[in-house]
Tab-separated table of C-alpha atoms and ligand atoms in Angstrom:
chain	number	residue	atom	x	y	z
F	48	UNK	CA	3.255	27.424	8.526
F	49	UNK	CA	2.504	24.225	6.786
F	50	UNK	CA	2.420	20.876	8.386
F	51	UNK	CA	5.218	18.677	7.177
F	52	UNK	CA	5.266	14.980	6.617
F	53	UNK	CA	8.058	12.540	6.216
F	54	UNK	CA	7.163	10.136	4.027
F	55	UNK	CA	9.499	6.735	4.326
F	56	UNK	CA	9.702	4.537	0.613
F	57	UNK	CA	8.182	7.779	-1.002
F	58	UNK	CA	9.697	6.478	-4.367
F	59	UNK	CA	7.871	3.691	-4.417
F	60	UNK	CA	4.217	2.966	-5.376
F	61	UNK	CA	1.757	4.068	-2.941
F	62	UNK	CA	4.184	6.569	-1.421
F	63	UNK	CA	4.251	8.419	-4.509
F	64	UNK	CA	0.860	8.839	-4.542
F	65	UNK	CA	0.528	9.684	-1.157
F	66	UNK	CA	2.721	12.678	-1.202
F	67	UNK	CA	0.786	13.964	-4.253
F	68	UNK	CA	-2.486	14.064	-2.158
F	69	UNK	CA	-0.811	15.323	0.622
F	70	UNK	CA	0.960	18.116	-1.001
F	71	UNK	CA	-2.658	18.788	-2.825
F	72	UNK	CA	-4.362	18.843	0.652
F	73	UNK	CA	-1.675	21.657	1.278
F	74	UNK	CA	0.957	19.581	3.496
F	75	UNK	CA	4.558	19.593	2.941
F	76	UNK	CA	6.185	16.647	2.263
F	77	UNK	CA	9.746	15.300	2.652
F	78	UNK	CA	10.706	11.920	0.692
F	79	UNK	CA	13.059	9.079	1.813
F	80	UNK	CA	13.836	6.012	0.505
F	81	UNK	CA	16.734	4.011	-0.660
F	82	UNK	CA	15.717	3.291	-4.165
F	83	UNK	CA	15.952	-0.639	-3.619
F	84	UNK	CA	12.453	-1.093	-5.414
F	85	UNK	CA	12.109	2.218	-6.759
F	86	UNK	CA	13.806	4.735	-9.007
F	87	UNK	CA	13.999	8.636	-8.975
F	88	UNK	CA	10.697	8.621	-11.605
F	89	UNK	CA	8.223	8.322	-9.415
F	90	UNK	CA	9.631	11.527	-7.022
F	91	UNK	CA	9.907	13.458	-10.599
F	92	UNK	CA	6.603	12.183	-10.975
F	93	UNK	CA	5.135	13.401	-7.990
F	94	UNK	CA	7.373	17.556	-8.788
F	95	UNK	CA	5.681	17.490	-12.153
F	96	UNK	CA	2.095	16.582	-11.070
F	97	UNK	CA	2.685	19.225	-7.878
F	98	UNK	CA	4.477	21.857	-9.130
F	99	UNK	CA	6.260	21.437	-5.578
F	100	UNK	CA	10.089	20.805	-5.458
F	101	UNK	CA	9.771	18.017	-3.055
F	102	UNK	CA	12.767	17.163	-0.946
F	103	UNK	CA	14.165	13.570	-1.429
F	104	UNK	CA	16.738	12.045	0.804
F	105	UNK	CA	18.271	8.701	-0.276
F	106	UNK	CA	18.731	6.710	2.953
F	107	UNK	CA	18.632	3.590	4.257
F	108	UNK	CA	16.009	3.734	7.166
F	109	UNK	CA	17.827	0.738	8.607
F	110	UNK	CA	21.006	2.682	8.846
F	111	UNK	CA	19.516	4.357	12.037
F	112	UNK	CA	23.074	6.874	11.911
F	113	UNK	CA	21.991	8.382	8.347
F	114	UNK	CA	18.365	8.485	9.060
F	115	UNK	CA	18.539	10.199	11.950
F	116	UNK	CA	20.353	13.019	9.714
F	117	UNK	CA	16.797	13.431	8.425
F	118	UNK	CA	15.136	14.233	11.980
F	119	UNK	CA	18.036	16.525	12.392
F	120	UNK	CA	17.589	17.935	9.085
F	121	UNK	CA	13.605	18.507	8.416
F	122	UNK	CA	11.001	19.511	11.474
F	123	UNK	CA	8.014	17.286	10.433
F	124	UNK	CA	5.403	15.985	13.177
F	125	UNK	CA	4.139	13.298	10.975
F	126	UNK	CA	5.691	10.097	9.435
F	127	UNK	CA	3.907	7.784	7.382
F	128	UNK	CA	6.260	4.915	7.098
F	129	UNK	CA	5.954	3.084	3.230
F	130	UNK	CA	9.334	1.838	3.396
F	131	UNK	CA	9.077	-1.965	3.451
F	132	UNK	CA	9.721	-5.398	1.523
F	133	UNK	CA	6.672	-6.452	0.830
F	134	UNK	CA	6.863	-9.771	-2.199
F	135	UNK	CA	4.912	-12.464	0.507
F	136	UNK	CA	7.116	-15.286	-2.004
F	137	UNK	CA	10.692	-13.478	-1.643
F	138	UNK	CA	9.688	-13.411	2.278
F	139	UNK	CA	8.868	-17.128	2.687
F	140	UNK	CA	12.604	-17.680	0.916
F	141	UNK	CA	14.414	-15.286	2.588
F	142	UNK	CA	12.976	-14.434	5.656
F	143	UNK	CA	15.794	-12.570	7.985
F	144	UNK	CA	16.059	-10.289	4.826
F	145	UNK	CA	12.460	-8.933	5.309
F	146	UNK	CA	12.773	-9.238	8.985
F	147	UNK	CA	15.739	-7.545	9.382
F	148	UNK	CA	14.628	-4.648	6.833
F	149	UNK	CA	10.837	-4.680	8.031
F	150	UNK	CA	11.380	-4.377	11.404
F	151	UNK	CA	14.848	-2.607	11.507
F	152	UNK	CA	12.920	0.312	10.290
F	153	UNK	CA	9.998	0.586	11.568
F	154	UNK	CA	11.808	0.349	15.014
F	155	UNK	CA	13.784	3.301	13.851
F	156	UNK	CA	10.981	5.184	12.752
F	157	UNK	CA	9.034	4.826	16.130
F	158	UNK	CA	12.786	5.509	18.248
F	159	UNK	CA	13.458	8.598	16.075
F	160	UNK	CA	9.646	9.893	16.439
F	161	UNK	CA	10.184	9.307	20.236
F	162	UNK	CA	14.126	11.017	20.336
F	163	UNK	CA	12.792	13.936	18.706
F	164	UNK	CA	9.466	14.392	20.257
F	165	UNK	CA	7.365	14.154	16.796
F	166	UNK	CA	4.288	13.020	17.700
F	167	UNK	CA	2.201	10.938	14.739
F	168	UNK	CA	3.070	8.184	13.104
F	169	UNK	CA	0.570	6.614	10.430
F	170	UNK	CA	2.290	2.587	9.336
F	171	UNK	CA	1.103	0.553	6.337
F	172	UNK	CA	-0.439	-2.455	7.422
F	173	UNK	CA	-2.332	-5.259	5.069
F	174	UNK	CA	-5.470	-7.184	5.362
F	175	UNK	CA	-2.828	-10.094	4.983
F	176	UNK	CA	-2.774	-9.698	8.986
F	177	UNK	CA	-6.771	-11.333	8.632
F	178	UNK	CA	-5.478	-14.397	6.744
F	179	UNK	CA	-8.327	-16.714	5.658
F	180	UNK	CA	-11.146	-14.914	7.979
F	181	UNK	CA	-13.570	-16.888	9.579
F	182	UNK	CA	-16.288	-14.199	8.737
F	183	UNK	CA	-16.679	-11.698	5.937
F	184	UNK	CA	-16.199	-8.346	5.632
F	185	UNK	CA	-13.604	-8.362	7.564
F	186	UNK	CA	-13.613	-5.400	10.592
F	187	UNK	CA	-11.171	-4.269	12.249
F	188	UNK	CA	-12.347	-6.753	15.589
F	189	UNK	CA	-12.101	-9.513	13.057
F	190	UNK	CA	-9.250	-11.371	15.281
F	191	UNK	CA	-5.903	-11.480	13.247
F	192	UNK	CA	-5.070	-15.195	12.023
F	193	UNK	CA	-1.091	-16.522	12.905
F	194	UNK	CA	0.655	-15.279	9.583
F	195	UNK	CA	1.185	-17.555	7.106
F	196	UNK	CA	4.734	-15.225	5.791
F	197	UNK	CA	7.314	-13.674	6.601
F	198	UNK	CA	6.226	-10.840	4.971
F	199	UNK	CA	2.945	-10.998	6.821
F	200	UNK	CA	4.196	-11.907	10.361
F	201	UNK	CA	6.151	-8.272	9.706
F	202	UNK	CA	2.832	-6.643	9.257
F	203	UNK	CA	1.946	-8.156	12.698
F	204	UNK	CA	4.599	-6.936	14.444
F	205	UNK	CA	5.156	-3.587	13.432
F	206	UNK	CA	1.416	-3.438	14.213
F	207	UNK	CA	2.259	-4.472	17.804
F	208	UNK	CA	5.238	-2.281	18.292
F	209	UNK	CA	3.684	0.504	17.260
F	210	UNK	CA	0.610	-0.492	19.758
F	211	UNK	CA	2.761	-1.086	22.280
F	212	UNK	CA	5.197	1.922	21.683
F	213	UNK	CA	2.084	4.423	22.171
F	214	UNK	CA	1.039	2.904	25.530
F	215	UNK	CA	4.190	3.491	26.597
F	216	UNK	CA	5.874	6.894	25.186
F	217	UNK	CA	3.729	9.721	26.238
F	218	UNK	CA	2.875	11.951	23.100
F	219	UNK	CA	3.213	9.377	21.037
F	220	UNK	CA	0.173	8.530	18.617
F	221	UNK	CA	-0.261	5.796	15.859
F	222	UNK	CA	-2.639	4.931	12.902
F	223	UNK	CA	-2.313	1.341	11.142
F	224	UNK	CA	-3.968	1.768	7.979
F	225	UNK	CA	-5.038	-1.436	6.721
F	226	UNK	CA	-5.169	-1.982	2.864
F	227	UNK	CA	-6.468	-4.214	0.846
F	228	UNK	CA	-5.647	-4.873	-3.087
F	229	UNK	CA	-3.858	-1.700	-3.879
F	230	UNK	CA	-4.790	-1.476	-7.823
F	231	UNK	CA	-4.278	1.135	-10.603
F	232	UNK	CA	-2.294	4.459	-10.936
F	233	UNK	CA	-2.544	8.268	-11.068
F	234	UNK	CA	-5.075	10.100	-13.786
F	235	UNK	CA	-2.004	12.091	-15.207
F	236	UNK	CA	-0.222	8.639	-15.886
F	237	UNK	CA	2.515	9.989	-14.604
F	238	UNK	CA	3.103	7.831	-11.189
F	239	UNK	CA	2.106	3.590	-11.204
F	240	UNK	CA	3.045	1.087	-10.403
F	241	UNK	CA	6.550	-0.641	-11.515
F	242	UNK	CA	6.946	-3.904	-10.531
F	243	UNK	CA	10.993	-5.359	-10.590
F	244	UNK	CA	10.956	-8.496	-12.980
F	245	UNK	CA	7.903	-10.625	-13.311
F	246	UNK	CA	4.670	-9.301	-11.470
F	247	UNK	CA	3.599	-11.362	-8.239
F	248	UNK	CA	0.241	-9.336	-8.119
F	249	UNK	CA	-2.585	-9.465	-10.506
F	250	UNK	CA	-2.951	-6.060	-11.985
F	251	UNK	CA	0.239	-5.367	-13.326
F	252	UNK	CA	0.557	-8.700	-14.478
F	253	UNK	CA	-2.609	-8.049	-16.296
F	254	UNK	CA	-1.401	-4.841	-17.791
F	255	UNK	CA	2.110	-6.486	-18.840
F	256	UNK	CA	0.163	-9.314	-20.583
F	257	UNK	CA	-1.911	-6.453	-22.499
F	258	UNK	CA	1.370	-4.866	-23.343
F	259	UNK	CA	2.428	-7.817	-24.847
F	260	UNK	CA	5.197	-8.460	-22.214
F	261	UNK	CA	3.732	-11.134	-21.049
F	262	UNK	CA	2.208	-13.919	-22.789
F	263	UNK	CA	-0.322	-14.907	-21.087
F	264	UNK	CA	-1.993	-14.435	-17.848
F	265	UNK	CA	-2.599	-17.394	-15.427
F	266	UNK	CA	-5.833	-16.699	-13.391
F	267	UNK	CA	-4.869	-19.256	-9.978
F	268	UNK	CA	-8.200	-21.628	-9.628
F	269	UNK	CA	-11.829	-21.255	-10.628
F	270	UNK	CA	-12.711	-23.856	-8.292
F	271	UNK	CA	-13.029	-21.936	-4.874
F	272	UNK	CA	-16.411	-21.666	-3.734
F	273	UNK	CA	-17.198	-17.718	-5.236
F	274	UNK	CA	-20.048	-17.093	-7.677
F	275	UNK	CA	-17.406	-18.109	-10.950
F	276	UNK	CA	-15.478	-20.000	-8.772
F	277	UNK	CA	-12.365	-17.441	-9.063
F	278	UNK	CA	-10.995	-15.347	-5.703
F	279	UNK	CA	-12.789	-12.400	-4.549
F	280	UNK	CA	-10.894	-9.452	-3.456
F	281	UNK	CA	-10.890	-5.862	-2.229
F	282	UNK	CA	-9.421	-3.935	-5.075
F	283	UNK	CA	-8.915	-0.142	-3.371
F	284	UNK	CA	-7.739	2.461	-5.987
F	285	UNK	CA	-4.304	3.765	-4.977
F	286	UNK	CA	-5.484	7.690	-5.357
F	287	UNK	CA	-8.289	6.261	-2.946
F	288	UNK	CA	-5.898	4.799	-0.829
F	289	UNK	CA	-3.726	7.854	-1.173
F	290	UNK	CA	-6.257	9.971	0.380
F	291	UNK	CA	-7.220	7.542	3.749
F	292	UNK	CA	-3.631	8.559	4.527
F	293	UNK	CA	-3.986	12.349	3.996
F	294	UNK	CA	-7.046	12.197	6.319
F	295	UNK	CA	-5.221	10.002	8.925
F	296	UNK	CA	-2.356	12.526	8.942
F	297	UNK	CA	-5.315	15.542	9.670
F	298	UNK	CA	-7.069	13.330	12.483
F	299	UNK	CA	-3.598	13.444	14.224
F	300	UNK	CA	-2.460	16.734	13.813
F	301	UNK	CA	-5.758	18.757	14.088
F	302	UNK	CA	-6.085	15.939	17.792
F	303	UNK	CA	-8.803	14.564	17.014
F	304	UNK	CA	-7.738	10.558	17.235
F	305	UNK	CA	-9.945	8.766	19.269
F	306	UNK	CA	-7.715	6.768	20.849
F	307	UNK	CA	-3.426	7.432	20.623
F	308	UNK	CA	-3.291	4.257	18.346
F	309	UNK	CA	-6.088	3.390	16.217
F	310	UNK	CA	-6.613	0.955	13.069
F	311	UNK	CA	-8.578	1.230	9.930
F	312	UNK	CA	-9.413	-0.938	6.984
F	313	UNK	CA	-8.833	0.969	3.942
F	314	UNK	CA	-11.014	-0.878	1.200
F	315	UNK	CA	-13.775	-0.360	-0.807
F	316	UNK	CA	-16.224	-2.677	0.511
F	317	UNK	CA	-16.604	-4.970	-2.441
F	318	UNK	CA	-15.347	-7.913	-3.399
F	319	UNK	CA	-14.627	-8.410	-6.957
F	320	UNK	CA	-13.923	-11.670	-8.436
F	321	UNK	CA	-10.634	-12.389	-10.483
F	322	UNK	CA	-12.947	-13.212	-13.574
F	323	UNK	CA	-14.889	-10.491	-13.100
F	324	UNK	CA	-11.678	-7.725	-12.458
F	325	UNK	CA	-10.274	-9.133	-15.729
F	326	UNK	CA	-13.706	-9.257	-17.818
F	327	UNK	CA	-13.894	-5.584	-16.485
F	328	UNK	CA	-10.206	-4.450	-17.386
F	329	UNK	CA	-10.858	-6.141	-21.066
F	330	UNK	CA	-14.342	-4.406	-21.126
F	331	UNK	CA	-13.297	-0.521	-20.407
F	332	UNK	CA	-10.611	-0.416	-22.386
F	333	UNK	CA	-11.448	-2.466	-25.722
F	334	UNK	CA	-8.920	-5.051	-25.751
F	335	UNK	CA	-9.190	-8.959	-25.479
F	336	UNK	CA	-6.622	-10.141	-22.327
F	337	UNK	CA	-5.138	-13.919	-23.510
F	338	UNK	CA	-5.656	-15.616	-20.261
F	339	UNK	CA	-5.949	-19.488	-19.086
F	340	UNK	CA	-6.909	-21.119	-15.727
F	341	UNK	CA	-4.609	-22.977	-14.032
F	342	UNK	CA	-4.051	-24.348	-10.501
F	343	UNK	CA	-4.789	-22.592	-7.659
F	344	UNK	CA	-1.879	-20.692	-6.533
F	345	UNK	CA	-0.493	-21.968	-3.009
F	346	UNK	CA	-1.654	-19.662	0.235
F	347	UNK	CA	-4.091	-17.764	-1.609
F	348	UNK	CA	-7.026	-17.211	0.315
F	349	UNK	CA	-10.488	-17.710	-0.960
F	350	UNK	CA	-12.365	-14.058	-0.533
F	351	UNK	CA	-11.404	-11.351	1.506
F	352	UNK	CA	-13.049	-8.340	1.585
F	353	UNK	CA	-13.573	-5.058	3.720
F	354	UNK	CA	-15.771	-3.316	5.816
F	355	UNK	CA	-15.199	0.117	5.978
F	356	UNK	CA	-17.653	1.556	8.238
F	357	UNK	CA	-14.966	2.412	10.601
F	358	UNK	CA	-12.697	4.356	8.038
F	359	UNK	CA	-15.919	6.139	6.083
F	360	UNK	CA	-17.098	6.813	10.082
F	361	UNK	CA	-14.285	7.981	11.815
F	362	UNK	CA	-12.381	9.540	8.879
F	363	UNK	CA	-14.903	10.688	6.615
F	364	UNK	CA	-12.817	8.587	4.049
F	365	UNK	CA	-14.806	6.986	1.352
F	366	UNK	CA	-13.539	5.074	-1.707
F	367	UNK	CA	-14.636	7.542	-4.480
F	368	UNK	CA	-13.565	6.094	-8.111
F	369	UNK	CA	-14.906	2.964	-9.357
F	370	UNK	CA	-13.193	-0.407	-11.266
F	371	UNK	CA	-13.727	1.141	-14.388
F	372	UNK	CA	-11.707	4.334	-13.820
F	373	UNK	CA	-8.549	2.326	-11.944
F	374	UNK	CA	-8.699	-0.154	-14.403
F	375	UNK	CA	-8.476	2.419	-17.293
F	376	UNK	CA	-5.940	4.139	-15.110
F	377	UNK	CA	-3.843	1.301	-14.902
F	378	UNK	CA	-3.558	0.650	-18.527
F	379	UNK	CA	-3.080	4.225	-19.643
F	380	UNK	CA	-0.120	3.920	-17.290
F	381	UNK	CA	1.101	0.797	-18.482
F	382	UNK	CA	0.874	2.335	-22.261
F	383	UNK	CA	2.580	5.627	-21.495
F	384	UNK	CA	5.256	2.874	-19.340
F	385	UNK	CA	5.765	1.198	-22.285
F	386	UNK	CA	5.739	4.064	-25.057
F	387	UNK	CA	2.572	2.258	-26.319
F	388	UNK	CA	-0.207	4.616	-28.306
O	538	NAD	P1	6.991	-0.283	-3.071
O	538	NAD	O1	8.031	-1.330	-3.065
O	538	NAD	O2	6.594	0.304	-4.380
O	538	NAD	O3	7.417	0.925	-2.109
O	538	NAD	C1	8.221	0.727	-0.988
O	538	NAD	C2	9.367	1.715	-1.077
O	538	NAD	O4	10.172	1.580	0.096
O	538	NAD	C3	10.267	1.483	-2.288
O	538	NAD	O5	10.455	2.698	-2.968
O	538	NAD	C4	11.589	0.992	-1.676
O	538	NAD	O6	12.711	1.431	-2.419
O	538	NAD	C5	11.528	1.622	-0.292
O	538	NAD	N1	12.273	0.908	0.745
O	538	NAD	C6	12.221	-0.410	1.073
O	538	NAD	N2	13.055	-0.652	2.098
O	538	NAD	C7	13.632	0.523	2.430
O	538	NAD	C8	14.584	0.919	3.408
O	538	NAD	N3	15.124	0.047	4.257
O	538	NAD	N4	14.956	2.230	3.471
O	538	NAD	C9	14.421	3.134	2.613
O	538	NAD	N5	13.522	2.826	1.676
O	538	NAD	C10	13.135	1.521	1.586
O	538	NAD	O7	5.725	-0.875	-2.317
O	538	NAD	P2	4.252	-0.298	-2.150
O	538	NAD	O8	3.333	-1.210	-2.874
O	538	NAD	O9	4.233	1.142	-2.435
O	538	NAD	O10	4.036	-0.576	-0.609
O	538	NAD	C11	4.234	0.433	0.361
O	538	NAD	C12	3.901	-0.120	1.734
O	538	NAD	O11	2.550	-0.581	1.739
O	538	NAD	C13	4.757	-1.310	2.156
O	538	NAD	O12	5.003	-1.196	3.534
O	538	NAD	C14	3.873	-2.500	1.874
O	538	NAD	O13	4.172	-3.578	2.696
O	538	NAD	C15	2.509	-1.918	2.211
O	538	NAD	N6	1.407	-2.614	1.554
O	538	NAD	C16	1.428	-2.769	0.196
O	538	NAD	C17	0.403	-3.445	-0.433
O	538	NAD	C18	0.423	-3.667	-1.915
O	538	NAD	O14	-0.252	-4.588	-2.392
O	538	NAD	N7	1.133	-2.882	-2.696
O	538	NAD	C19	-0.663	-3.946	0.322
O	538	NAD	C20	-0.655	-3.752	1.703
O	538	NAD	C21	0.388	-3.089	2.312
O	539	WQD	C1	-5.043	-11.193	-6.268
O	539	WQD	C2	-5.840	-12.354	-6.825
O	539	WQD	C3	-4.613	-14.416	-7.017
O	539	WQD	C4	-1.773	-13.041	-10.008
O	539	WQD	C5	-1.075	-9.762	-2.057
O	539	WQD	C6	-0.411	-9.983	-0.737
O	539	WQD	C7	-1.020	-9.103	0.297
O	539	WQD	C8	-1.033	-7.656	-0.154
O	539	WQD	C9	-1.596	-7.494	-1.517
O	539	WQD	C10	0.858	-6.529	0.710
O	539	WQD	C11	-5.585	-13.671	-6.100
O	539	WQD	C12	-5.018	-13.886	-8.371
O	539	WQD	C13	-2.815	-13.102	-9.106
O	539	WQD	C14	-1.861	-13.808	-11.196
O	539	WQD	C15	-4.023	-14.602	-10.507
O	539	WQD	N1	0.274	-7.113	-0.237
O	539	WQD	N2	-3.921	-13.860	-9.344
O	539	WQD	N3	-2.991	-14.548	-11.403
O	539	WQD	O1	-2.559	-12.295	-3.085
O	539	WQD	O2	-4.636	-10.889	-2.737
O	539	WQD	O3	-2.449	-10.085	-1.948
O	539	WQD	O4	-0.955	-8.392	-2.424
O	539	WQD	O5	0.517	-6.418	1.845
O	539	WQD	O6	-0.279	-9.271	1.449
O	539	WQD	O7	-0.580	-11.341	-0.384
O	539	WQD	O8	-2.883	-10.105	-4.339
O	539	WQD	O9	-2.580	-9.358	-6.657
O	539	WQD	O10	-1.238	-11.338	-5.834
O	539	WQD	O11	-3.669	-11.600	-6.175
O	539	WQD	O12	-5.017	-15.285	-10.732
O	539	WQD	O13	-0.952	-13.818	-12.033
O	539	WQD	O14	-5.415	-12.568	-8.190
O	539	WQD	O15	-4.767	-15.797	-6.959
O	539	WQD	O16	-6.774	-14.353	-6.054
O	539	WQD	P1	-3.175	-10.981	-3.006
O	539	WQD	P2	-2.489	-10.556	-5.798
């Protein structure tokens, strides 16, 4: 029998691409979400790239009545739990909003797991829990900075519940998988990412500006002390990113977790400047991007970047495609998006 997964917020970005790498690697997958920053095109996305007729529950996993319907319904041992707000600015203005739906469901994902004996539960953290790190890369000892969000501080916590939930409940393990700049979109085109409104992160606001939805892109300071004076980041491809989860799921079930909760950066190991990621995205895909400098954008931090050691040790995950490929990715998704030739 295959291993089943639950997959929380499975209609939205990196969810969708999870459960095409886990279906792939020959799991079966089960899809909730309550469509709040999704739509049902990603989960037909994920059938047609499959083949699968993956099952997709709309719930609320705050509505801890309805969800539990799910446990009741499906007999997965794994849950990796996607479903989250996760805008840092929408946090800082309305904060009890991404508390309440943050940690509402992440406490009912780790209460279900417990009620109905399921043992593994992978959560998606952020390098946002490192803040403005003292030393670079950042490891997984690097010692967390006091969040400087909402959003962020949620990140923290459901880090610590699930930490603390593992010491407690016997058969109860954990991964927190800890990204970095999630960037591009699946080689069919078929599955991206779909911001609501006007793009808070860089890549799809690069991609709208190429599409001519927006008019121009505002790069936030070239004054931070970088090689071109730009930020540096960790831009993981989401396929990449995808498959850290697949192998965190087989660590689990196959027992062979070092420890019942464990955490992993999930990066590439580069930094990448914002210059250089848009000289790059103009570069490998022939176009000219209409961009301008302007202020530096308030609780950015300067460079952040992974190391990996632990994930491409422990896992056997590696980061496999390069800027060029996500970058073309990202922009053949934004064309077929669009309707653009
Ligand atoms: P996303 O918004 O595309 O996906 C989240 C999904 O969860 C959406 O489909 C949304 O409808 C669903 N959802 C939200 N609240 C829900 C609820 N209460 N019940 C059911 N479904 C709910 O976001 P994403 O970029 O795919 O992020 C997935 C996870 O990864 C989030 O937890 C996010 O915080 C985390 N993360 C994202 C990034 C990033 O830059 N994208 C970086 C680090 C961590
Ligand atoms: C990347 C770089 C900007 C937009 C955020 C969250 C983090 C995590 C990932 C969830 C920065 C610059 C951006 C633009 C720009 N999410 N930029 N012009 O801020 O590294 O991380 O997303 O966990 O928690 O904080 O990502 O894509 O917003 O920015 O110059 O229009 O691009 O200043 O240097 P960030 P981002």
């Amino acid at each position: 029998m295959k291993e089943c997964v639950l997959v929380t917020g499975g209609a939205g970005y990196i969810g969708s691409h999870t459960a095409v790498e886990l279906i792939e690697a020959g799991f079966d997958v089960v899809i909730a979400d309550n469509l709040s920053n999704s739509d049902m095109g990603a989960v037909e996305g994920v059938r047609k790239i499959t083949g699968a007729d993956v099952p997709f529950v709309q719930v609320d996993t705050c509505d801890r009545a309805a969800f539990e319907k799910v446990f009741e319904k499906y007999s997965f041992n794994s849950v990796i739990h996607f479903a989250a707000s996760k805008a840092v600015g929408e946090s800082v203005a309305q904060p009890l909003m991404y508390y309440r739906n943050n940690l509402t469901s992440f406490i009912n994902v780790v209460e279900l797991m417990k009620q109905y004996g399921r043992p593994n539960v992978v959560f998606s953290s952020s390098a946002t829990v490192y803040g403005e790190a003292d030393t670079l890369p950042v490891t997984e000892r690097t010692p967390r900075k006091p969040a400087t969000s909402p959003y962020g501080n949620t990140k923290q916590m459901c880090e610590d519940i699930l930490r603390d939930s593992v010491a407690a409940y016997p058969g109860l393990r954990g991964i927190a998988l800890r990204y970095f700049n999630p960037v591009g979109a699946h080689p069919s085109a078929l599955i991206g990412e779909l911001p609501r409104g006007v793009p808070n992160n860089l890549v799809p606001f690069i991609t709208q500006t190429a599409a001519g939805i927006r008019e121009c892109l505002s790069v936030f300071g070239d004054d931070y002390n970088t090689p071109d004076g730009s930020c540096v980041r960790d831009y993981i491809d989401v396929v990449d990113l995808a498959k850290a989860h697949v192998v965190a799921i087989a660590r689990m079930t196959q027992g062979k977790s070092k420890a019942d909760y464990e955490i992993f950066n999930i990066g590439t190991g580069k930094g990448v400047s914002v210059l250089e990621l848009v000289r790059t995205f103009e570069e490998v895909n022939h176009l000219k991007l209409n961009y301008k400098i302007v202020e530096r954008r308030a609780g950015d931090v300067e460079s952040i970047w992974a190391d990996t050691t632990l994930a491409n040790d422990e896992l056997g995950w590696h980061a496999e495609r390069t800027l060029d490929q996500t970058l073309r990715a990202a922009w053949e998704w934004e064309k077929h998006v669009r309707g653009i030739k």
